[in-house]
Structure formats: structure tokens, C-alpha cells
Amino acid sequence: MALRRVLRIDDEGDKKVLKTHCRPVKLPDRAMKQLVADMFATMHAANGVGLAAPQVGLTIQLCIVGIPAEIEEQEDGTQVEVAPAEEYVFFNPKIVKVSGEEVLREEGCLSLPGWYGEVPRYTWVTVEFQDITGKARRLRKADGLLGWVIQHEVDHLNGILFTERIRDLSTLRDANAETEPANVSA
Ligand code: ZN
């Protein structure tokens, strides 16, 4: 596994790559296993919950999502895992169905570290994609954190950045100087 450099929205050369409409991946492809492993390592190193291939400089339709385990603190101070961590790999994903309503949530991007803004997202999405073997799959009504990360990553594959989705730019804030970890980034 190797860490890859994450491209930045605020770098002109990087932004050109990030604004590219990514091309589909022909599967199976023997190079993909290593790339996916590298992307997970890079995402975890940056404390992210998702990463799209263009963010590591490859303009192909591939993104990953990593939802951390849900930990609950008991009254006696011990921590209990109430939901395990989940990992997803999406090749050539397409959002085929969306909820009627939207929700505003604060969102960040690994390509603009430390910055957060309020982005409108559907409360759930159904996504069709291929797994690494090329098999067609469908994930129905993905909601919560998973739902919004999928929307953020599929945007990346279409060259759309979260900063372009913010309706009220006054919600965009720089949390780099804050000591508490802010919201999640993808
Ligand atoms: Zn992002």
C-alpha cells in the first residue's frame, strides 16, 4: 500500500483535474486492486470518510466510502461499538433514484482540508455500480452519512466540487485553527 497525494481545490493545476468528467472503468482491471488499497490508506491517513479517484489524480469513475464504527459511551465510561465500520467500493456509480426531500448538512472535502460549508443533499439515494470484478450491483436507499458521502463522491466523478453546491456561501468556514475536530470530510 502506498499513500497518494490528494489534489487540492485551491491549486490551479489540481483543480483542472478535479473539474474533469471522469471516464468509465472497463472491468476487470488488474491494476484496480492496488489502487483501491492505496485509496483506502490515503483516506484513512487523512481521517476522511470517502475518496474519489480524481482526488488522487486519476480521472476514472471509481470512488470509495469508509463509514467509521459507531461507538457509544456507557454510563460507567466504557465504550461499546454499536455499529461496525463499513467500507464500500463503487466503480462506474450512477445515482438512479433520490428521495423527495433534501437536508442541509455541514460538509468538508479532503481536497480543501479544514473548510466546511452547508450543502443540500437528498436524504437518501439509490446507486447502481459495478464491483471490482465488474458485477453489476445496486445499493438501495443509502441514507445518513453513507448517503451524503455517495452524493459527494459521485459529484467528484462528474467534476463537481462541494463548494459549488453551497447555496449560502456565508456558511463556508475555515476550521483549520480550531482544536476540536470538525465535521467529516470526503
Ligand atoms: Zn471531496
Coordinates of N, CA, C and O and ligand atoms in Angstrom, one line a residue:
M1 N 0.8 -1.2 0.0 CA 0.0 0.0 0.0 C 0.9 1.2 0.0 O 1.9 1.3 0.6
A2 N 0.4 2.2 -0.7 CA 1.1 3.5 -0.7 C 0.1 4.6 -0.6 O -1.0 4.6 -1.1
L3 N 0.6 5.7 0.1 CA -0.3 6.8 0.2 C -0.1 7.6 -1.1 O 1.0 7.8 -1.6
R4 N -1.2 8.2 -1.5 CA -1.2 9.0 -2.7 C -1.4 10.5 -2.3 O -2.0 10.8 -1.3
R5 N -0.9 11.3 -3.2 CA -1.1 12.8 -2.9 C -2.5 13.1 -3.2 O -3.1 12.8 -4.2
V6 N -3.2 13.9 -2.3 CA -4.5 14.3 -2.5 C -4.5 15.7 -3.2 O -3.9 16.7 -2.7
L7 N -5.1 15.8 -4.4 CA -5.2 17.1 -5.1 C -6.1 18.1 -4.4 O -7.0 17.7 -3.7
R8 N -5.7 19.4 -4.6 CA -6.4 20.4 -3.9 C -7.2 21.3 -4.8 O -6.8 21.7 -5.9
I9 N -8.4 21.7 -4.3 CA -9.3 22.6 -5.0 C -8.6 24.0 -5.2 O -8.8 24.7 -6.2
D10 N -7.8 24.4 -4.2 CA -7.2 25.7 -4.3 C -5.8 25.8 -5.0 O -5.1 26.7 -4.8
D11 N -5.5 24.7 -5.7 CA -4.3 24.7 -6.6 C -4.8 24.7 -8.0 O -5.7 23.8 -8.4
E12 N -4.3 25.6 -8.8 CA -4.9 25.7 -10.2 C -4.7 24.5 -11.0 O -5.7 24.0 -11.7
G13 N -3.5 23.9 -11.0 CA -3.3 22.7 -11.8 C -4.1 21.5 -11.3 O -4.7 20.8 -12.1
D14 N -4.2 21.3 -10.0 CA -5.0 20.3 -9.4 C -6.5 20.5 -9.7 O -7.2 19.5 -10.0
K15 N -6.9 21.7 -9.7 CA -8.4 22.0 -9.9 C -8.8 21.5 -11.3 O -9.9 21.1 -11.5
K16 N -7.9 21.7 -12.3 CA -8.2 21.3 -13.6 C -8.6 19.8 -13.7 O -9.5 19.4 -14.3
V17 N -7.8 19.0 -12.9 CA -8.0 17.6 -12.9 C -9.3 17.3 -12.1 O -10.1 16.5 -12.6
L18 N -9.5 18.0 -11.0 CA -10.7 17.8 -10.2 C -12.0 18.2 -11.0 O -13.1 17.7 -10.6
K19 N -11.9 19.1 -11.9 CA -13.0 19.5 -12.7 C -13.3 18.7 -13.9 O -14.2 18.9 -14.7
T20 N -12.5 17.6 -14.1 CA -12.7 16.7 -15.2 C -13.9 15.8 -15.0 O -14.1 15.3 -13.9
H21 N -14.6 15.5 -16.1 CA -15.7 14.5 -16.1 C -15.0 13.1 -16.3 O -14.4 12.9 -17.3
C22 N -15.0 12.3 -15.3 CA -14.2 11.1 -15.3 C -14.7 10.0 -16.3 O -15.9 9.9 -16.5
R23 N -13.8 9.2 -16.8 CA -14.2 8.2 -17.8 C -14.5 6.9 -17.1 O -14.0 6.6 -16.0
P24 N -15.4 6.1 -17.7 CA -15.8 4.8 -17.1 C -14.6 3.9 -17.0 O -13.6 4.0 -17.8
V25 N -14.6 2.9 -16.1 CA -13.5 1.9 -15.9 C -14.0 0.6 -16.6 O -15.2 0.2 -16.3
K26 N -13.2 0.0 -17.4 CA -13.5 -1.3 -18.0 C -13.0 -2.3 -17.1 O -11.9 -2.4 -16.7
L27 N -14.0 -3.2 -16.6 CA -13.6 -4.2 -15.6 C -13.7 -5.6 -16.2 O -14.5 -5.8 -17.1
P28 N -13.0 -6.6 -15.7 CA -12.0 -6.4 -14.6 C -10.7 -5.7 -15.1 O -10.4 -5.8 -16.3
D29 N -10.0 -5.1 -14.2 CA -8.7 -4.5 -14.5 C -7.8 -4.8 -13.3 O -8.0 -4.5 -12.2
R30 N -6.7 -5.4 -13.7 CA -5.8 -5.9 -12.6 C -5.1 -4.8 -11.8 O -4.7 -5.1 -10.7
A31 N -5.1 -3.6 -12.4 CA -4.4 -2.5 -11.6 C -5.3 -2.0 -10.5 O -4.9 -1.2 -9.6
M32 N -6.6 -2.4 -10.5 CA -7.6 -1.7 -9.6 C -7.4 -2.1 -8.2 O -7.7 -1.3 -7.3
K33 N -7.0 -3.4 -7.9 CA -6.9 -3.8 -6.5 C -5.9 -3.0 -5.7 O -6.2 -2.5 -4.6
Q34 N -4.8 -2.7 -6.4 CA -3.7 -1.9 -5.7 C -4.2 -0.5 -5.5 O -4.0 0.1 -4.5
L35 N -4.9 0.1 -6.6 CA -5.3 1.4 -6.5 C -6.4 1.6 -5.4 O -6.3 2.6 -4.6
V36 N -7.3 0.7 -5.3 CA -8.3 0.7 -4.2 C -7.7 0.7 -2.8 O -8.0 1.4 -1.9
A37 N -6.7 -0.2 -2.7 CA -6.0 -0.3 -1.4 C -5.2 1.0 -1.1 O -5.3 1.5 0.1
D38 N -4.6 1.6 -2.0 CA -3.9 2.9 -1.8 C -4.9 4.0 -1.5 O -4.7 4.8 -0.6
M39 N -6.1 3.9 -2.1 CA -7.1 5.0 -1.8 C -7.6 4.8 -0.4 O -7.8 5.8 0.3
F40 N -7.8 3.6 0.1 CA -8.3 3.4 1.5 C -7.2 3.9 2.4 O -7.5 4.6 3.4
A41 N -5.9 3.6 2.1 CA -4.9 4.0 3.0 C -4.8 5.6 3.0 O -4.6 6.2 4.1
T42 N -4.9 6.2 1.9 CA -4.9 7.6 1.8 C -6.0 8.3 2.5 O -5.9 9.3 3.2
M43 N -7.2 7.7 2.3 CA -8.4 8.2 3.0 C -8.3 8.1 4.5 O -8.6 9.1 5.2
H44 N -7.8 7.0 5.0 CA -7.7 6.8 6.5 C -6.6 7.7 7.0 O -6.8 8.3 8.1
A45 N -5.5 7.9 6.3 CA -4.4 8.8 6.8 C -4.9 10.2 6.9 O -4.4 11.0 7.7
A46 N -5.9 10.6 6.1 CA -6.4 12.0 6.1 C -7.7 12.1 7.0 O -8.3 13.1 7.0
N47 N -8.1 11.0 7.7 CA -9.3 10.9 8.5 C -10.5 11.3 7.7 O -11.4 11.9 8.2
G48 N -10.6 10.8 6.5 CA -11.7 11.0 5.6 C -12.7 9.9 5.7 O -12.4 8.8 6.3
V49 N -13.9 10.1 5.2 CA -14.9 9.1 5.1 C -15.2 8.7 3.7 O -16.1 7.8 3.4
G50 N -14.5 9.3 2.7 CA -14.7 8.9 1.3 C -13.6 9.5 0.5 O -12.9 10.5 0.9
L51 N -13.4 9.0 -0.7 CA -12.3 9.5 -1.6 C -12.7 9.1 -3.0 O -13.1 7.9 -3.2
A52 N -12.5 10.0 -4.0 CA -12.8 9.7 -5.4 C -11.4 9.7 -6.1 O -10.5 10.4 -5.8
A53 N -11.4 8.8 -7.2 CA -10.1 8.6 -7.9 C -9.5 10.0 -8.4 O -8.3 10.2 -8.3
P54 N -10.4 10.9 -8.9 CA -9.8 12.2 -9.4 C -9.0 12.9 -8.2 O -8.1 13.7 -8.5
Q55 N -9.4 12.7 -7.0 CA -8.7 13.4 -5.9 C -7.3 12.9 -5.7 O -6.5 13.5 -5.1
V56 N -7.0 11.7 -6.3 CA -5.6 11.2 -6.3 C -5.0 11.3 -7.7 O -4.0 10.6 -8.0
G57 N -5.7 12.1 -8.6 CA -5.1 12.4 -9.9 C -5.5 11.5 -11.0 O -5.0 11.6 -12.1
L58 N -6.5 10.5 -10.8 CA -6.9 9.6 -11.8 C -8.3 9.9 -12.2 O -9.2 9.7 -11.4
T59 N -8.5 10.3 -13.4 CA -9.9 10.8 -13.8 C -10.7 9.6 -14.4 O -11.1 9.5 -15.5
I60 N -10.9 8.6 -13.4 CA -11.7 7.5 -13.8 C -12.9 7.3 -12.7 O -12.8 7.9 -11.6
Q61 N -13.9 6.6 -13.2 CA -15.2 6.5 -12.4 C -15.0 5.5 -11.3 O -15.5 4.3 -11.4
L62 N -14.3 5.9 -10.2 CA -14.1 5.0 -9.1 C -14.1 5.9 -7.8 O -13.4 6.9 -7.8
C63 N -14.8 5.4 -6.8 CA -14.8 6.1 -5.5 C -15.0 5.1 -4.4 O -15.5 4.0 -4.6
I64 N -14.5 5.5 -3.2 CA -14.6 4.6 -2.1 C -15.3 5.4 -0.9 O -15.3 6.6 -0.9
V65 N -15.9 4.6 0.0 CA -16.6 5.2 1.2 C -16.1 4.4 2.4 O -16.1 3.1 2.3
G66 N -15.8 5.0 3.4 CA -15.4 4.3 4.7 C -16.2 5.0 5.8 O -15.8 6.1 6.3
I67 N -17.2 4.3 6.3 CA -18.0 4.8 7.4 C -17.4 4.2 8.7 O -17.3 3.0 8.9
P68 N -17.0 5.1 9.6 CA -16.4 4.6 10.9 C -17.4 3.9 11.7 O -18.6 4.1 11.6
A69 N -16.8 3.0 12.6 CA -17.7 2.3 13.6 C -18.4 3.3 14.5 O -17.8 4.4 14.8
E70 N -19.6 3.0 14.9 CA -20.3 3.8 15.8 C -20.0 3.4 17.2 O -20.3 2.2 17.6
I71 N -19.5 4.3 18.0 CA -19.1 4.0 19.4 C -20.0 4.7 20.3 O -20.2 5.9 20.2
E72 N -20.5 4.0 21.3 CA -21.3 4.7 22.3 C -20.7 4.6 23.7 O -20.2 3.5 24.1
E73 N -20.6 5.6 24.4 CA -20.0 5.6 25.7 C -21.1 5.2 26.7 O -22.2 5.8 26.8
Q74 N -20.8 4.2 27.6 CA -21.8 3.8 28.6 C -21.7 4.7 29.8 O -20.8 5.5 29.9
E75 N -22.6 4.5 30.7 CA -22.6 5.3 31.9 C -21.4 5.1 32.8 O -20.9 6.0 33.4
D76 N -20.8 3.9 32.7 CA -19.6 3.6 33.5 C -18.3 4.1 32.8 O -17.2 3.8 33.2
G77 N -18.5 4.7 31.6 CA -17.3 5.2 30.9 C -16.7 4.3 29.9 O -15.9 4.7 29.1
T78 N -17.2 3.0 29.9 CA -16.6 2.1 28.9 C -17.3 2.4 27.5 O -18.4 2.9 27.4
Q79 N -16.5 2.0 26.4 CA -17.1 2.3 25.1 C -17.5 1.0 24.4 O -16.8 0.0 24.5
V80 N -18.7 1.1 23.8 CA -19.2 -0.1 23.2 C -19.4 0.2 21.7 O -20.0 1.3 21.4
E81 N -19.0 -0.7 20.8 CA -19.3 -0.5 19.4 C -20.7 -0.9 19.1 O -21.0 -2.1 19.2
V82 N -21.5 0.0 18.7 CA -22.9 -0.3 18.4 C -23.2 -0.6 16.9 O -24.2 -1.2 16.6
A83 N -22.3 -0.1 16.1 CA -22.3 -0.5 14.7 C -20.9 -0.6 14.1 O -20.1 0.2 14.4
P84 N -20.6 -1.7 13.3 CA -19.3 -1.9 12.8 C -19.0 -0.9 11.7 O -19.9 -0.3 11.1
A85 N -17.7 -0.7 11.5 CA -17.2 0.2 10.3 C -17.7 -0.5 9.0 O -17.8 -1.7 9.0
E86 N -18.0 0.3 8.1 CA -18.4 -0.2 6.8 C -17.5 0.4 5.7 O -17.2 1.6 5.7
E87 N -17.2 -0.5 4.7 CA -16.4 0.0 3.6 C -17.1 -0.3 2.3 O -17.6 -1.4 2.1
Y88 N -17.1 0.6 1.3 CA -17.7 0.4 0.0 C -16.8 0.8 -1.1 O -16.0 1.8 -0.9
V89 N -16.8 0.1 -2.2 CA -16.0 0.5 -3.4 C -17.0 0.5 -4.5 O -17.8 -0.4 -4.8
F90 N -17.1 1.7 -5.2 CA -18.0 1.9 -6.3 C -17.3 2.1 -7.6 O -16.5 3.1 -7.7
F91 N -17.5 1.3 -8.6 CA -17.0 1.5 -9.9 C -18.2 2.0 -10.8 O -19.2 1.4 -10.7
N92 N -18.0 3.0 -11.6 CA -19.0 3.5 -12.5 C -20.3 3.7 -11.8 O -21.4 3.2 -12.4
P93 N -20.3 4.4 -10.7 CA -21.6 4.5 -10.0 C -22.6 5.5 -10.7 O -22.1 6.5 -11.3
K94 N -23.8 5.2 -10.6 CA -24.9 6.1 -11.1 C -26.0 6.2 -10.0 O -26.5 5.2 -9.6
I95 N -26.3 7.4 -9.7 CA -27.5 7.6 -8.8 C -28.7 7.5 -9.6 O -28.9 8.3 -10.6
V96 N -29.6 6.5 -9.3 CA -30.7 6.2 -10.2 C -32.0 6.6 -9.5 O -33.1 6.7 -10.2
K97 N -32.0 6.9 -8.2 CA -33.3 7.3 -7.5 C -32.9 8.1 -6.4 O -31.9 7.9 -5.7
V98 N -33.7 9.2 -6.1 CA -33.4 10.0 -4.9 C -34.6 10.3 -4.1 O -35.7 10.1 -4.6
S99 N -34.5 10.7 -2.9 CA -35.6 11.0 -2.0 C -36.3 12.3 -2.5 O -35.7 13.1 -3.2
G100 N -37.5 12.5 -2.0 CA -38.2 13.7 -2.4 C -37.6 14.9 -1.7 O -37.4 16.0 -2.3
E101 N -37.2 14.7 -0.5 CA -36.7 15.9 0.3 C -35.2 16.0 0.4 O -34.5 15.0 0.1
E102 N -34.7 17.2 0.7 CA -33.3 17.4 0.8 C -33.0 17.8 2.3 O -33.9 18.2 3.0
V103 N -31.8 17.7 2.7 CA -31.4 18.1 4.0 C -30.1 18.9 3.9 O -29.3 18.6 3.0
L104 N -30.0 19.9 4.7 CA -28.7 20.7 4.7 C -27.8 20.1 5.7 O -28.2 19.9 6.8
R105 N -26.6 19.8 5.3 CA -25.6 19.4 6.3 C -24.2 19.9 6.1 O -23.9 20.2 4.9
E106 N -23.5 20.1 7.2 CA -22.2 20.7 7.0 C -21.2 19.6 6.5 O -21.2 18.5 7.0
E107 N -20.5 20.0 5.5 CA -19.7 19.0 4.7 C -18.3 19.6 4.4 O -18.2 20.8 4.3
G108 N -17.4 18.7 4.4 CA -16.0 19.1 4.1 C -15.4 18.2 3.0 O -16.0 17.2 2.7
C109 N -14.3 18.5 2.5 CA -13.7 17.8 1.4 C -12.2 17.6 1.6 O -11.5 18.6 2.0
L110 N -11.6 16.4 1.4 CA -10.2 16.2 1.6 C -9.4 17.0 0.6 O -8.2 17.2 0.8
S111 N -10.0 17.6 -0.4 CA -9.3 18.4 -1.4 C -9.3 19.9 -1.0 O -8.8 20.7 -1.7
L112 N -9.9 20.2 0.2 CA -9.9 21.5 0.7 C -9.9 21.4 2.3 O -10.9 21.7 3.0
P113 N -8.8 20.9 2.8 CA -8.7 20.5 4.2 C -9.1 21.6 5.1 O -8.6 22.7 5.0
G114 N -10.0 21.3 6.1 CA -10.3 22.2 7.2 C -11.5 23.1 6.9 O -11.9 23.8 7.7
W115 N -11.9 23.1 5.6 CA -13.0 24.0 5.3 C -14.3 23.3 5.2 O -14.4 22.1 4.8
Y116 N -15.4 23.9 5.8 CA -16.7 23.3 5.8 C -17.7 24.3 5.4 O -17.6 25.5 5.6
G117 N -18.8 23.7 4.8 CA -19.9 24.6 4.4 C -21.2 23.7 4.3 O -21.1 22.5 4.3
E118 N -22.3 24.4 4.4 CA -23.6 23.7 4.4 C -24.1 23.4 2.9 O -24.2 24.3 2.1
V119 N -24.2 22.1 2.7 CA -24.6 21.6 1.3 C -25.9 20.9 1.4 O -26.1 20.1 2.3
P120 N -26.8 21.2 0.4 CA -28.1 20.5 0.4 C -27.9 19.1 -0.3 O -27.2 19.0 -1.3
R121 N -28.3 18.1 0.4 CA -28.2 16.7 -0.2 C -29.6 16.0 0.0 O -30.3 16.3 0.9
Y122 N -29.8 15.0 -0.9 CA -31.0 14.2 -0.7 C -30.9 13.4 0.5 O -29.7 13.0 0.9
T123 N -32.0 13.1 1.2 CA -31.9 12.3 2.4 C -31.5 10.8 2.1 O -30.9 10.2 3.0
W124 N -31.8 10.3 1.0 CA -31.3 9.0 0.5 C -31.2 9.0 -1.0 O -31.8 9.8 -1.7
V125 N -30.3 8.1 -1.4 CA -30.1 7.8 -2.8 C -30.0 6.3 -3.1 O -29.5 5.6 -2.2
T126 N -30.5 5.9 -4.3 CA -30.2 4.5 -4.7 C -29.2 4.6 -5.8 O -29.3 5.4 -6.7
V127 N -28.1 3.8 -5.7 CA -27.0 3.9 -6.6 C -26.8 2.5 -7.3 O -26.8 1.5 -6.6
E128 N -26.5 2.6 -8.6 CA -26.1 1.4 -9.3 C -24.7 1.5 -9.7 O -24.2 2.6 -10.0
F129 N -23.9 0.4 -9.6 CA -22.5 0.5 -9.8 C -22.0 -0.9 -10.1 O -22.8 -1.9 -10.2
Q130 N -20.7 -1.0 -10.3 CA -20.1 -2.3 -10.5 C -19.1 -2.6 -9.4 O -18.5 -1.6 -8.9
D131 N -19.0 -3.8 -9.0 CA -17.9 -4.1 -8.0 C -16.6 -4.4 -8.8 O -16.6 -4.3 -10.0
I132 N -15.5 -4.7 -8.1 CA -14.2 -4.8 -8.7 C -14.1 -5.9 -9.7 O -13.3 -5.8 -10.6
T133 N -15.0 -6.9 -9.7 CA -15.0 -7.9 -10.7 C -15.8 -7.5 -11.9 O -15.8 -8.2 -12.9
G134 N -16.5 -6.4 -11.8 CA -17.3 -6.0 -13.0 C -18.8 -6.3 -12.8 O -19.6 -6.0 -13.7
K135 N -19.1 -7.0 -11.7 CA -20.5 -7.4 -11.5 C -21.4 -6.2 -11.2 O -21.0 -5.3 -10.4
A136 N -22.6 -6.1 -11.8 CA -23.5 -5.0 -11.6 C -24.1 -5.2 -10.2 O -24.6 -6.3 -9.9
R137 N -24.2 -4.1 -9.5 CA -24.8 -4.1 -8.2 C -25.7 -2.9 -8.0 O -25.6 -1.9 -8.7
R138 N -26.5 -2.9 -6.9 CA -27.4 -1.8 -6.6 C -27.4 -1.7 -5.1 O -27.6 -2.7 -4.4
L139 N -27.3 -0.5 -4.6 CA -27.4 -0.2 -3.2 C -28.7 0.7 -3.1 O -28.7 1.8 -3.6
R140 N -29.7 0.2 -2.4 CA -31.0 0.9 -2.3 C -31.0 1.8 -1.1 O -30.7 1.4 0.0
K141 N -31.6 3.0 -1.3 CA -31.9 4.0 -0.3 C -30.8 4.1 0.8 O -31.0 4.0 2.0
A142 N -29.6 4.4 0.3 CA -28.5 4.7 1.2 C -28.8 6.1 1.8 O -29.0 7.0 1.1
D143 N -28.8 6.1 3.2 CA -29.1 7.4 3.8 C -28.1 7.7 4.9 O -27.0 7.1 5.0
G144 N -28.3 8.8 5.6 CA -27.4 9.2 6.7 C -26.1 9.6 6.1 O -26.0 10.1 5.0
L145 N -25.0 9.3 6.9 CA -23.6 9.6 6.4 C -23.3 8.9 5.1 O -22.8 9.5 4.2
L146 N -23.7 7.6 5.0 CA -23.4 6.9 3.7 C -24.0 7.6 2.5 O -23.4 7.8 1.5
G147 N -25.3 8.0 2.7 CA -26.0 8.7 1.6 C -25.3 9.9 1.1 O -25.2 10.2 -0.1
W148 N -24.9 10.8 2.1 CA -24.3 12.0 1.6 C -22.9 11.8 1.1 O -22.5 12.5 0.1
V149 N -22.2 10.9 1.6 CA -20.8 10.7 1.1 C -20.9 10.2 -0.4 O -20.1 10.6 -1.2
I150 N -21.9 9.3 -0.6 CA -22.0 8.8 -2.0 C -22.3 10.0 -2.9 O -21.7 10.1 -4.0
Q151 N -23.2 10.9 -2.5 CA -23.5 12.1 -3.3 C -22.3 12.9 -3.6 O -22.0 13.4 -4.7
H152 N -21.5 13.1 -2.5 CA -20.3 13.9 -2.6 C -19.3 13.3 -3.6 O -18.7 14.0 -4.4
E153 N -19.1 12.0 -3.5 CA -18.1 11.3 -4.3 C -18.6 11.2 -5.8 O -17.8 11.4 -6.7
V154 N -19.9 10.9 -6.0 CA -20.4 10.9 -7.4 C -20.2 12.3 -8.0 O -19.9 12.4 -9.2
D155 N -20.4 13.3 -7.2 CA -20.2 14.7 -7.7 C -18.7 14.8 -8.2 O -18.4 15.3 -9.3
H156 N -17.8 14.3 -7.4 CA -16.3 14.3 -7.8 C -16.1 13.7 -9.2 O -15.4 14.2 -10.0
L157 N -16.8 12.6 -9.4 CA -16.6 11.8 -10.6 C -17.2 12.6 -11.8 O -16.8 12.4 -13.0
N158 N -18.1 13.6 -11.5 CA -18.6 14.4 -12.6 C -18.0 15.8 -12.6 O -18.5 16.7 -13.2
G159 N -16.9 15.9 -11.8 CA -16.2 17.2 -11.8 C -16.8 18.3 -11.0 O -16.6 19.5 -11.3
I160 N -17.7 17.9 -10.1 CA -18.5 18.9 -9.3 C -17.9 18.9 -7.9 O -17.8 17.9 -7.3
L161 N -17.6 20.1 -7.4 CA -16.9 20.3 -6.1 C -18.0 20.8 -5.1 O -18.9 21.5 -5.4
F162 N -17.8 20.4 -3.8 CA -18.8 20.7 -2.8 C -19.0 22.2 -2.6 O -20.1 22.7 -2.3
T163 N -17.9 22.9 -2.9 CA -18.0 24.4 -2.8 C -19.0 25.0 -3.8 O -19.6 26.0 -3.6
E164 N -19.2 24.3 -4.9 CA -20.2 24.7 -6.0 C -21.6 24.4 -5.6 O -22.5 24.9 -6.2
R165 N -21.8 23.5 -4.6 CA -23.1 23.1 -4.2 C -23.7 24.0 -3.0 O -24.8 23.9 -2.7
I166 N -22.7 24.8 -2.4 CA -23.1 25.6 -1.2 C -24.1 26.7 -1.7 O -23.7 27.5 -2.6
R167 N -25.3 26.7 -1.1 CA -26.2 27.8 -1.5 C -25.9 29.1 -0.8 O -26.0 30.2 -1.4
D168 N -25.6 29.0 0.5 CA -25.3 30.2 1.3 C -23.8 30.2 1.6 O -23.4 29.5 2.5
L169 N -23.0 30.9 0.8 CA -21.6 30.9 1.0 C -21.1 31.4 2.3 O -20.0 31.2 2.7
S170 N -22.0 32.1 3.0 CA -21.6 32.6 4.4 C -21.5 31.4 5.4 O -20.9 31.6 6.4
T171 N -22.0 30.2 5.0 CA -21.8 29.1 5.9 C -20.4 28.4 5.7 O -20.0 27.6 6.5
L172 N -19.7 28.8 4.6 CA -18.3 28.3 4.4 C -17.4 28.8 5.4 O -17.2 30.1 5.6
R173 N -16.7 28.0 6.2 CA -15.9 28.4 7.3 C -14.6 27.6 7.3 O -14.5 26.5 6.9
D174 N -13.5 28.3 7.8 CA -12.2 27.7 7.9 C -12.0 27.2 9.4 O -12.0 28.0 10.3
A175 N -12.0 25.8 9.5 CA -11.9 25.3 10.9 C -10.4 24.9 11.2 O -10.2 24.2 12.1
N176 N -9.5 25.3 10.3 CA -8.1 24.9 10.5 C -7.5 25.3 11.8 O -6.7 24.6 12.3
A177 N -8.0 26.4 12.3 CA -7.4 26.9 13.6 C -8.1 26.3 14.8 O -7.6 26.5 15.9
E178 N -9.2 25.6 14.6 CA -9.9 25.0 15.7 C -9.2 23.8 16.2 O -8.7 23.0 15.5
T179 N -9.3 23.6 17.6 CA -8.6 22.4 18.1 C -9.5 21.2 18.1 O -9.0 20.1 17.9
E180 N -10.8 21.4 18.2 CA -11.7 20.3 18.2 C -11.8 19.8 16.8 O -11.9 20.6 15.8
P181 N -11.8 18.5 16.5 CA -12.0 18.0 15.1 C -13.4 18.4 14.7 O -14.4 18.3 15.4
A182 N -13.5 19.0 13.5 CA -14.8 19.5 13.0 C -15.5 18.3 12.3 O -15.2 17.1 12.6
N183 N -16.4 18.6 11.5 CA -17.2 17.6 10.8 C -16.4 16.7 9.9 O -15.2 16.9 9.7
V184 N -17.0 15.7 9.3 CA -16.3 14.8 8.5 C -16.0 15.3 7.0 O -16.8 16.2 6.6
S185 N -15.0 14.8 6.4 CA -14.6 15.2 5.1 C -14.5 14.0 4.2 O -14.2 12.9 4.6
A186 N -14.7 14.3 2.8 CA -14.7 13.2 1.9 C -14.1 13.6 0.6 O -13.9 14.8 0.3
Ligands
ZN1 ZN -14.4 15.8 -1.7

